[in-house]
CSV table of C-alpha atoms in Angstrom, one decimal:
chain,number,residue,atom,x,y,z
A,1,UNK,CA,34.3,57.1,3.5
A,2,UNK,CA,35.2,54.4,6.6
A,3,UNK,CA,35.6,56.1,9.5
A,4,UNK,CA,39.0,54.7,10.9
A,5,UNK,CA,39.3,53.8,14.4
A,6,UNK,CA,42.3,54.5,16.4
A,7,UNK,CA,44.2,52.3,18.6
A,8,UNK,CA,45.3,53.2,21.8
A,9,UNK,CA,49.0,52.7,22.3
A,10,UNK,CA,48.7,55.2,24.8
A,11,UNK,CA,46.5,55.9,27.4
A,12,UNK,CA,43.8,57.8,25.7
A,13,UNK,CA,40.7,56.6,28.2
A,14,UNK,CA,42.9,57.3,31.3
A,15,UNK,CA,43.3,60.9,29.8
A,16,UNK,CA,39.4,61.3,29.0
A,17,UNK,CA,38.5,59.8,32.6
A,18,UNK,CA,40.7,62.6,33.9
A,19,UNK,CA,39.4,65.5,31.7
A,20,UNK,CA,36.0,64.1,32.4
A,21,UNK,CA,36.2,64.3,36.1
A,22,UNK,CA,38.1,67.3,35.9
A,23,UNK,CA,35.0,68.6,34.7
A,24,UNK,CA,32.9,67.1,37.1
A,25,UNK,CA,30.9,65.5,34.5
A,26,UNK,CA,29.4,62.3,34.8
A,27,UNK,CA,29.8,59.6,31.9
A,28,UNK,CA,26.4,59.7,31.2
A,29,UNK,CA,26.2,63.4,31.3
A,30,UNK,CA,29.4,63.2,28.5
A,31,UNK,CA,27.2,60.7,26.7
A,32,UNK,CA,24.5,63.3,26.4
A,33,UNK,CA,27.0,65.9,25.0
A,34,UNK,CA,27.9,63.4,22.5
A,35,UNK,CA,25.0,63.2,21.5
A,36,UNK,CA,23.8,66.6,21.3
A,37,UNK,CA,27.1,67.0,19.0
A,38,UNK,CA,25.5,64.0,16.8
A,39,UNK,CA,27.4,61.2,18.0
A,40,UNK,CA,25.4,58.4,19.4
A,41,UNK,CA,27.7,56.8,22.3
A,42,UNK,CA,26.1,54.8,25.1
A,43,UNK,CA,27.4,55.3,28.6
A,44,UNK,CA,28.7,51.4,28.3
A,45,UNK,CA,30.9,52.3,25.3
A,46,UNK,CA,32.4,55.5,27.1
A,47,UNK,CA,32.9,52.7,30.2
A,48,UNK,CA,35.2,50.4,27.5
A,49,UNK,CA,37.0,53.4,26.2
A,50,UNK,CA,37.6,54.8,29.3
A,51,UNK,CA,39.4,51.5,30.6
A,52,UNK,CA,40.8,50.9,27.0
A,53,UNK,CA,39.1,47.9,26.1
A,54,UNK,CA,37.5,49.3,23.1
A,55,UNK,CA,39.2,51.1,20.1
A,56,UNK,CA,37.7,54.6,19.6
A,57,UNK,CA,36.8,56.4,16.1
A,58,UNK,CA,38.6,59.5,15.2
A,59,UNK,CA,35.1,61.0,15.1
A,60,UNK,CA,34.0,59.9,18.3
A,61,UNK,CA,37.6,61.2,19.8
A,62,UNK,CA,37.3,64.6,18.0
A,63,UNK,CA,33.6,65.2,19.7
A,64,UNK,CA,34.5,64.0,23.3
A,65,UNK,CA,37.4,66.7,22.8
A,66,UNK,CA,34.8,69.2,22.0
A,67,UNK,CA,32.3,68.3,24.4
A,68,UNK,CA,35.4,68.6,27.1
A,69,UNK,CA,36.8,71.5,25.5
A,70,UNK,CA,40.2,70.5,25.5
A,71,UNK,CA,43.0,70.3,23.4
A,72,UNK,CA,43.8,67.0,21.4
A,73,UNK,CA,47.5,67.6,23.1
A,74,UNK,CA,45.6,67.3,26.5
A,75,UNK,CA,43.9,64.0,25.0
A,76,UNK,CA,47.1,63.0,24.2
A,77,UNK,CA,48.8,63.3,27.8
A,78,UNK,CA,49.8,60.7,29.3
């Protein structure tokens, strides 16, 4: 099945950036969850997601949410 990437008509990097740092974590160190999860994400393509220049797969959203341990309403805020 083709995974089916999401486009951000609302600020959905702002909120990561914000749970991120929230969490004191670094976006390498968010990288490395990612990966520990299984998804491969380079710190460059957190960077582009993070300032919205790059779409993000549903997968990729639904591990960053787990690696933060937040809600996909807090995802969602603006």
């Amino acid at each position: 099945m083709k995974e089916q990437k999401i486009k951000q008509d609302i600020c959905i990097g702002a909120s990561i950036r914000r749970l991120r740092r929230g969490k004191k974590l670094g976006q390498t160190e968010l990288a490395g969850l990612l990966q520990l999860e299984g998804v491969p994400m380079a710190r460059e393509a957190l960077v582009k997601i993070e300032r919205g220049a790059q779409h993000i797969q549903a997968s990729r959203l639904r591990a960053i949410k787990n690696a933060l341990n937040v809600s996909c309403d807090e995802l969602l805020e603006p």
